[in-house]
XYZ file of C-alpha atoms in Angstrom:
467
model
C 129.453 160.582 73.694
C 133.316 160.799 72.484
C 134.160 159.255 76.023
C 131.999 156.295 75.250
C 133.608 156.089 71.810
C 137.284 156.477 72.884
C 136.428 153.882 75.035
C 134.814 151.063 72.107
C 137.746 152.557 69.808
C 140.116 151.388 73.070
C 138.868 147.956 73.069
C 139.716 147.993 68.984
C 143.691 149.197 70.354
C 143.071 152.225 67.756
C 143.294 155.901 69.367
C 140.500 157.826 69.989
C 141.346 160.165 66.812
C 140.557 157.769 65.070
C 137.227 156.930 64.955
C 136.439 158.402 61.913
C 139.026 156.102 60.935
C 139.775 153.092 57.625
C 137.572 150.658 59.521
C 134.192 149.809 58.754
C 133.613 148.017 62.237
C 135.155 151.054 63.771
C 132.693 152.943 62.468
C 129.670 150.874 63.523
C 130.698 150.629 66.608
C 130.953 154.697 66.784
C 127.551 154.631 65.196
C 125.984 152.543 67.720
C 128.165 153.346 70.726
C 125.530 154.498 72.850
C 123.379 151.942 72.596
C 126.159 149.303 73.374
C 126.756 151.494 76.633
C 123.257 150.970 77.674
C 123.031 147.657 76.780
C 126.652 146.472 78.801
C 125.539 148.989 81.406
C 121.431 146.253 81.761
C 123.401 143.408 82.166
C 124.614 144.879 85.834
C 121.286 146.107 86.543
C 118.581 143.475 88.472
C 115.794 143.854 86.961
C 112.630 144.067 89.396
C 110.243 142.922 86.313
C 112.042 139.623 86.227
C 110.937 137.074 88.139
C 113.239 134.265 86.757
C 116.867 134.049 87.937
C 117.705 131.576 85.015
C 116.074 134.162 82.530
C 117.994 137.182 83.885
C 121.209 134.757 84.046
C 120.511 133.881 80.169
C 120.247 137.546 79.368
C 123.522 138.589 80.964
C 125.339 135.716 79.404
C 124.130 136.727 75.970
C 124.736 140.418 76.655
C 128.608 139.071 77.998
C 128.764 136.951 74.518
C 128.120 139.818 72.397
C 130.968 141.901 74.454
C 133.516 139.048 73.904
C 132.222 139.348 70.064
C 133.113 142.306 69.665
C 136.365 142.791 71.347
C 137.642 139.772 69.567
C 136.643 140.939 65.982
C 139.891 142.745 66.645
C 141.802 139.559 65.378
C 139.563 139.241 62.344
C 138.793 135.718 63.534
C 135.025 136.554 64.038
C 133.086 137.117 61.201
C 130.308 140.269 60.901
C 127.547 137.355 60.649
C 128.381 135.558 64.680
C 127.867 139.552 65.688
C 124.161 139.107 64.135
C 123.112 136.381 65.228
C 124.271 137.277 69.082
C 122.631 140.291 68.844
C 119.899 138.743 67.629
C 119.639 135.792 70.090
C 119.961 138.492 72.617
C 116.836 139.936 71.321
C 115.229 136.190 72.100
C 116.133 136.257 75.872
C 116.458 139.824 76.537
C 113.893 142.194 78.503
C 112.624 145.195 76.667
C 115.031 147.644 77.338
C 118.073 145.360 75.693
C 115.856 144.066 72.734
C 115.198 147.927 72.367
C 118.778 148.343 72.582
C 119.846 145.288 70.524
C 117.593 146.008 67.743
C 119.052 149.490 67.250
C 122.550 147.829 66.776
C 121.428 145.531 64.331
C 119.868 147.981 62.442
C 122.832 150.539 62.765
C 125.171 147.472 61.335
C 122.842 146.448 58.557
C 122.622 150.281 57.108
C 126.551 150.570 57.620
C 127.228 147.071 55.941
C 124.500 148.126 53.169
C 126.383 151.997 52.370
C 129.840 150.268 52.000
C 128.629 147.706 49.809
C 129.043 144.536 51.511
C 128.649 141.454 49.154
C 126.920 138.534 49.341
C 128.060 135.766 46.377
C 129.496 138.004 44.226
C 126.624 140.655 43.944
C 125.683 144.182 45.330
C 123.134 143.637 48.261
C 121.443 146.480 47.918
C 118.506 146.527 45.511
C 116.688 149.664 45.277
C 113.274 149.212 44.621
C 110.895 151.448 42.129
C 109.045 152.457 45.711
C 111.074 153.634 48.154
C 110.227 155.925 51.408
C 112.042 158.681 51.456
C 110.450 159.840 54.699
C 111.189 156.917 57.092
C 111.213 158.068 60.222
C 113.485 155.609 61.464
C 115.975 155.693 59.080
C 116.249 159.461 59.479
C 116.429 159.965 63.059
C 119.260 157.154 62.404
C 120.501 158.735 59.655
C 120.903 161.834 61.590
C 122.663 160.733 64.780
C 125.145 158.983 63.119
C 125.426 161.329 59.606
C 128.639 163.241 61.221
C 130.010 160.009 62.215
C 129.792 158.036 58.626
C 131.570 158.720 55.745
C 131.453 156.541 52.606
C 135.689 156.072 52.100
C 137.490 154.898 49.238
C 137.310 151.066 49.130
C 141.317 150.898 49.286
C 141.636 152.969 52.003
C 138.760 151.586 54.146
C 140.085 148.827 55.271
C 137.198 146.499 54.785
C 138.043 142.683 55.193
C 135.661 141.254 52.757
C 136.230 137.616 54.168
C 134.949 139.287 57.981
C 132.150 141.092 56.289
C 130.668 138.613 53.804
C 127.125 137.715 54.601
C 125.806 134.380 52.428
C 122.641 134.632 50.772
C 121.288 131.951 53.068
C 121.893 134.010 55.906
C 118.703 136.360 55.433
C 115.627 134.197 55.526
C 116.414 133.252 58.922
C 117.653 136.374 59.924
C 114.541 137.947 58.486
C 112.235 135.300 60.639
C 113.819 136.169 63.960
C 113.388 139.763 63.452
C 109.821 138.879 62.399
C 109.403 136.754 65.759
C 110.537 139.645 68.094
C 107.878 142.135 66.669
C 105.506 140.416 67.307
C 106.237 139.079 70.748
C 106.540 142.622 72.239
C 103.728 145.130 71.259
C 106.269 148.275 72.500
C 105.990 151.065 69.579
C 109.552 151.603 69.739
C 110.700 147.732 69.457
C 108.056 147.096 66.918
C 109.291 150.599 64.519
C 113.175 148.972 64.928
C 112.265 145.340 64.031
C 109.998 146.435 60.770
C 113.007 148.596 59.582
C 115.296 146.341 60.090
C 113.131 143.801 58.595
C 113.060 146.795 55.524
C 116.877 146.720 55.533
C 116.774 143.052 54.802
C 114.209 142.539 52.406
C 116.047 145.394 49.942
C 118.884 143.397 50.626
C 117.625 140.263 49.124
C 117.178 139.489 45.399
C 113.486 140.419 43.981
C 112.916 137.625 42.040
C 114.110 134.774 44.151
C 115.122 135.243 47.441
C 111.949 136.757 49.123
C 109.850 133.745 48.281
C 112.018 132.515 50.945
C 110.487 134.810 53.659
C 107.707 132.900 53.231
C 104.327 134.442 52.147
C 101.441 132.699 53.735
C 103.813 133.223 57.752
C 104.555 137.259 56.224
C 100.900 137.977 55.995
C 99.523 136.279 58.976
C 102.212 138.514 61.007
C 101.757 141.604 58.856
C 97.566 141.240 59.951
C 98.779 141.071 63.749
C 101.387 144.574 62.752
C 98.694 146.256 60.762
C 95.274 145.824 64.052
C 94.060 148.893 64.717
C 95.678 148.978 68.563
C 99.338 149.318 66.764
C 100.891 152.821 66.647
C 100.590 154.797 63.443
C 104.114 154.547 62.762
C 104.067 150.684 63.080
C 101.183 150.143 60.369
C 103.361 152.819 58.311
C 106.210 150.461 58.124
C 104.347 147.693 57.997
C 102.570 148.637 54.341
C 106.026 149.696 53.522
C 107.425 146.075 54.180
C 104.584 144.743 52.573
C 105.119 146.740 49.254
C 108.691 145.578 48.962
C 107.685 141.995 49.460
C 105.169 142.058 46.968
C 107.809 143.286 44.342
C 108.812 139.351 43.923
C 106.064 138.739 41.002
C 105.634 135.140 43.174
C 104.351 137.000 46.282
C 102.385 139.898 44.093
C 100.839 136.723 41.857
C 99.794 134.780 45.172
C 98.002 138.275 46.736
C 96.715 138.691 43.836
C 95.005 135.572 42.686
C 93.792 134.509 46.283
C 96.923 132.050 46.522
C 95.322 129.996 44.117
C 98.424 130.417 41.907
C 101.488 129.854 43.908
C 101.586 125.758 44.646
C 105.656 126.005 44.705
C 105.353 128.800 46.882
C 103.068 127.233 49.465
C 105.214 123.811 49.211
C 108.111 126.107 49.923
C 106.549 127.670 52.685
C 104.622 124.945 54.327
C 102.229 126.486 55.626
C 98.351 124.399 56.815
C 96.493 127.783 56.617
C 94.234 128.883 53.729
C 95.790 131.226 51.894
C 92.951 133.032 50.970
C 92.270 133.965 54.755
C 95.476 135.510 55.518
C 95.479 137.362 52.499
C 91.764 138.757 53.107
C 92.672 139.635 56.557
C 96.144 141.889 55.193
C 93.402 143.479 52.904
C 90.697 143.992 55.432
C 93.764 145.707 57.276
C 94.602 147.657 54.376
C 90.907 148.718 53.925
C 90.812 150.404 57.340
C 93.858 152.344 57.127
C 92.145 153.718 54.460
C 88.651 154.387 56.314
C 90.423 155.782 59.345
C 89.892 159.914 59.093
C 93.620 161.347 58.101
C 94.266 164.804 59.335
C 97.458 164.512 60.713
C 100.757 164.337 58.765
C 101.502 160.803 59.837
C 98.118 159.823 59.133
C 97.770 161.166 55.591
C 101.785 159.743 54.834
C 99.952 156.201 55.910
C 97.227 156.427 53.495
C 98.636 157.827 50.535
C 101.328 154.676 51.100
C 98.563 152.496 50.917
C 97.339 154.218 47.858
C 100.510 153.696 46.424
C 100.369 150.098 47.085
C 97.083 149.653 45.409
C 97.926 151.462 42.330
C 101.163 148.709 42.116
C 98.625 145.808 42.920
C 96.566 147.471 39.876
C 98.947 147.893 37.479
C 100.077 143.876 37.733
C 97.372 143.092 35.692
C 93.679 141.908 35.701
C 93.987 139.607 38.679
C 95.084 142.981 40.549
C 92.626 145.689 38.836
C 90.251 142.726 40.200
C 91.786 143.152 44.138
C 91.017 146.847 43.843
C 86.869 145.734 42.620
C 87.011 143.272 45.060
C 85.252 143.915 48.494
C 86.548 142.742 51.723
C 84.728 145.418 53.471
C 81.121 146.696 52.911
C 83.190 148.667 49.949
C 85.549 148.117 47.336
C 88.806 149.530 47.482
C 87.844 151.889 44.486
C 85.516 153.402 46.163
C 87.461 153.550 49.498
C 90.145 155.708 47.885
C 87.209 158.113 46.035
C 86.243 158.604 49.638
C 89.398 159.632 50.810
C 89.655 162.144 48.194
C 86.117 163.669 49.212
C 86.687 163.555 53.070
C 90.194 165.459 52.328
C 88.468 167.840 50.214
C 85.941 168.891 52.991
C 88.709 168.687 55.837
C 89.385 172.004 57.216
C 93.453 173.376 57.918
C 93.806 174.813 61.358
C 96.408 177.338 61.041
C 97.526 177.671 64.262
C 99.436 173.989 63.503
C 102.093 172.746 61.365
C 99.767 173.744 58.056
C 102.758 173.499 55.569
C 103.275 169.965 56.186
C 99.841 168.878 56.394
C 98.927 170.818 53.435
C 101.835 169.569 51.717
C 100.667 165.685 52.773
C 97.477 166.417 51.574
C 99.206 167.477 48.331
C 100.259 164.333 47.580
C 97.790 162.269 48.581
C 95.317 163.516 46.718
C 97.416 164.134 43.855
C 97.874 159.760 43.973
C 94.369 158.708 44.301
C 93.629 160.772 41.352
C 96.886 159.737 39.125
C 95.006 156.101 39.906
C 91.779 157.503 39.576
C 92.677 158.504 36.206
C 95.056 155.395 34.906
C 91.732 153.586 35.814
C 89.532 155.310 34.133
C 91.577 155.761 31.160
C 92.525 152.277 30.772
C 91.027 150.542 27.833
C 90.295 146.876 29.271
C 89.678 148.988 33.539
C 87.524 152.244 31.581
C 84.076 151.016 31.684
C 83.764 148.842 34.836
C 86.059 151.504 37.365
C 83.428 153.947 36.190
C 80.616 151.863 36.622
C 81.771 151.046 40.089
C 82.042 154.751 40.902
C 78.541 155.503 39.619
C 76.788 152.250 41.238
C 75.717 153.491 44.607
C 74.152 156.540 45.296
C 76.752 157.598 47.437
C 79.528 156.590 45.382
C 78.238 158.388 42.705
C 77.593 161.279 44.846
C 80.561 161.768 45.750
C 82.349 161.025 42.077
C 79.650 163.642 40.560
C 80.437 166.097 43.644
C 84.782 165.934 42.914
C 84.625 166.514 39.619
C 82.571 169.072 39.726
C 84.265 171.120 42.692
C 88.326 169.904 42.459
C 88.979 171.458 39.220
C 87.984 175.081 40.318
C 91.553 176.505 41.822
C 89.660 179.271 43.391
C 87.769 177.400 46.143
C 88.363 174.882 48.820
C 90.734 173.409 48.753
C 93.045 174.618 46.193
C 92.902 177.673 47.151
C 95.072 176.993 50.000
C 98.011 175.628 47.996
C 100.816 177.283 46.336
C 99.930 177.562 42.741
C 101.880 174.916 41.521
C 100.296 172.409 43.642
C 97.004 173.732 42.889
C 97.233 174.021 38.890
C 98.190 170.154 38.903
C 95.635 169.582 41.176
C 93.125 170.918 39.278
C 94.505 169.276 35.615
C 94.433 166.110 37.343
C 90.807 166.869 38.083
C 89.941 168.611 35.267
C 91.051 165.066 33.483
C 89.177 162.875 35.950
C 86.018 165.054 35.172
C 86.371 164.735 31.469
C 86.322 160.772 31.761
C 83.182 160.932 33.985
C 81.144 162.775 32.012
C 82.200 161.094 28.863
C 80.924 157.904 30.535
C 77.441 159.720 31.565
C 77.322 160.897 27.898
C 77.868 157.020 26.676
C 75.359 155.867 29.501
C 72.700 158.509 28.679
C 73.079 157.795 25.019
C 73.079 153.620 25.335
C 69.698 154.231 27.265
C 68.138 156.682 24.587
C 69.008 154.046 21.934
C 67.126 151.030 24.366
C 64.147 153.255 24.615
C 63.940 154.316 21.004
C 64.354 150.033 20.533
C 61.120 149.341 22.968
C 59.162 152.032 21.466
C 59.450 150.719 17.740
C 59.613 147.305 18.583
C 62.361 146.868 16.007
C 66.097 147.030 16.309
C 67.303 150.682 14.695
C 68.303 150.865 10.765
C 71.535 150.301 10.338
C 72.766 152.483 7.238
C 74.581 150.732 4.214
């Protein structure tokens, strides 16, 4: 590893001591040096997949363009953005081990560019959003392969040539729909994982409000549905809700989801898109639905659900239109009751011991601790009271299960809180205890209404009402 970087620090004339040095580029390029290795090392290599001469001769000539890139951002002729787009056009032409290879650049450059602060018109790039996943797996491992290597350095003492670094807003949207392009042309876990986070990357980079209607909704959703089938990896749909949640933090995208994209005409001129809205948006739900039916007892598995939950409480809270997305059935269920069978299915599911039981019980913490914070903002809410509960109680089974919970959860000295530390289980069981409250209160109302009907019939006249 510190031959490989003495090498790219070489090519930079700086000595190898110094690759912890003022530089940001030096410092991607340490980041990332590995990869580049590999991916110089493919273009020698025939490869006996490829059955083209004139493809394998395109892929070597991008691989050679990105080398010539690189050594001649030296001269601070070449700006950051050329590097981009050649590792991104190498992703177009490339076999799977470069794009693999390629993508993991891209992405290593994007986080470096985003720590340091790189500006694009005059503003921060990096928008932190009011959801973000601290458990990425991606940007951890990443995180933690090149943590020893990165250090965030005083801005006059870095180095950084804004000029060479500066990326222009209008760089992102097609940036964003290349990225989007290679996911879905190769259905490799690994390539997939890279291209969503980087895809992550670029989306927190852009502005909220304005720039991801950009991405274009009605394209976003159709590829999201192909992301979020049930053949992709775990890890895949993971990132994919994740992507999905930042998008919808532009009120445009979240009032076009929301309303069936019957309110959204400048978005769908902007985007240009034939398809019915309504379609691709039922299809991302449908998708949605099923992450939520699928049986979580792993870590990963539980992490993917209580994401989703996450993203339906957000939907929710935007509103009627989105209260109505949670009623709303695009399944045999609504999402409302989806989610109150995910709470009863983790309530039955058993811990084997002999596995990583802090984690999982720790991931079944928190998901159950979401479904009933929206559980309860639902049933609490003075416009969403009446018909959430109503919904719960309209099947048998629903209600089963509703009458079963808050019965059972609040009691911290059975299954399942008795195998969490105390402070998970006490909140546990308020949250519970509060969810219980609100259903019987709304059997009490029910049973009473129904009394006061009958005692109407019976007299055939409506009840005195006292002065």
């Amino acid at each position: 590893m510190n031959n490989i970087s003495s090498n790219l620090c070489a090519i930079w004339g700086r000595p190898a001591n110094s690759m912890l040095g003022r530089s940001l580029i030096s410092k991607i390029l340490a980041s990332c040096s590995e990869e580049m290795l590999t991916l110089f090392q493919s273009a020698r290599l025939p490869d006996k997949c490829e059955t083209s001469t004139e493809a394998s001769s395109s892929m070597n000539n991008a691989v050679s363009e990105v080398y010539d890139i690189i050594v001649k951002m030296n001269s601070d002729t070449i700006p950051i953005q050329t590097l981009l787009e050649a590792l991104l056009n190498l992703c177009v032409v490339g076999n799977a081990v470069v794009v693999s290879r390629a993508l993991r650049i891209l992405h290593s450059i994007l986080q470096n560019l985003l720590t340091h602060g790189t500006r694009s018109n005059q503003r921060n790039n990096v928008s932190i959003e009011t959801y973000v996943d601290n458990n990425m797996e991606i940007e951890r491992n990443n995180q933690e392969h090149s943590s020893a290597l990165l250090n965030t350095p005083d801005p006059e003492e870095d180095g950084l040539h804004i000029g060479n670094m500066f990326l222009p807003s209008t760089f992102w949207t097609p940036f964003f729909t290349g990225v989007l392009q290679i996911a879905l042309k190769y259905s490799e876990e690994g390539i997939r994982v890279d291209a969503l986070s980087i895809m992550i990357l670029t989306v927190r980079t852009s502005d909220s409000k304005g720039e991801r209607e950009k991405f274009g909704f009605i394209s976003v959703m159709e590829s999201l549905h192909q992301l979020l089938q049930k053949e992709n990896a775990l890890l895949v749909k993971k990132h994919s809700v994740h992507l999905l949640f930042l998008l919808l933090n532009c009120p445009a995208m979240l009032k076009m989801l929301c309303s069936g994209g019957k309110d959204g005409s400048e978005l769908m001129e902007t985007v240009g898109c034939e398809n019915e809205p309504q379609q691709a948006i039922n299809s991302v739900l449908k998708d949605l639905s099923e992450c939520l039916t699928c049986e979580a007892t792993t870590s990963l598995e539980l992490k993917l659900c209580r994401l989703v939950v996450n993203l339906l409480a957000f939907i929710a809270s935007s509103g009627k239109l989105g209260y109505e997305v949670l009623l709303g059935s695009v399944t045999a269920h609504s999402f409302l009751e989806l989610t109150m069978e995910v709470l009863a299915s983790q309530m039955e599911c058993k811990v084997d011991f002999s596995t990583e039981v802090h984690e999982l019980l720790n991931e079944r913490y928190l998901l159950m601790r979401e479904v009933l914070i929206l559980l309860n903002r639902l049933a609490s809410h003075a416009m969403f009271s009446k018909p959430t509960l109503e919904v719960l109680m309209g099947s048998k089974r629903c209600a089963g299960l509703t009458i079963d919970i808050a019965n059972r959860l609040p009691q911290r000295s059975k299954y399942p809180l008795r195998q969490l530390n105390p402070q998970m289980a006490n909140d546990l069981a308020d949250l519970a205890q509060k969810f219980r409250s609100r259903v019987y209160g709304f059997l009490e109302e029910q049973q009473h209404s129904t009394a006061e009907r009958c005692d109407t019939g019976a007299s055939g006249k409506p009840p005195r009402v006292p002065r």
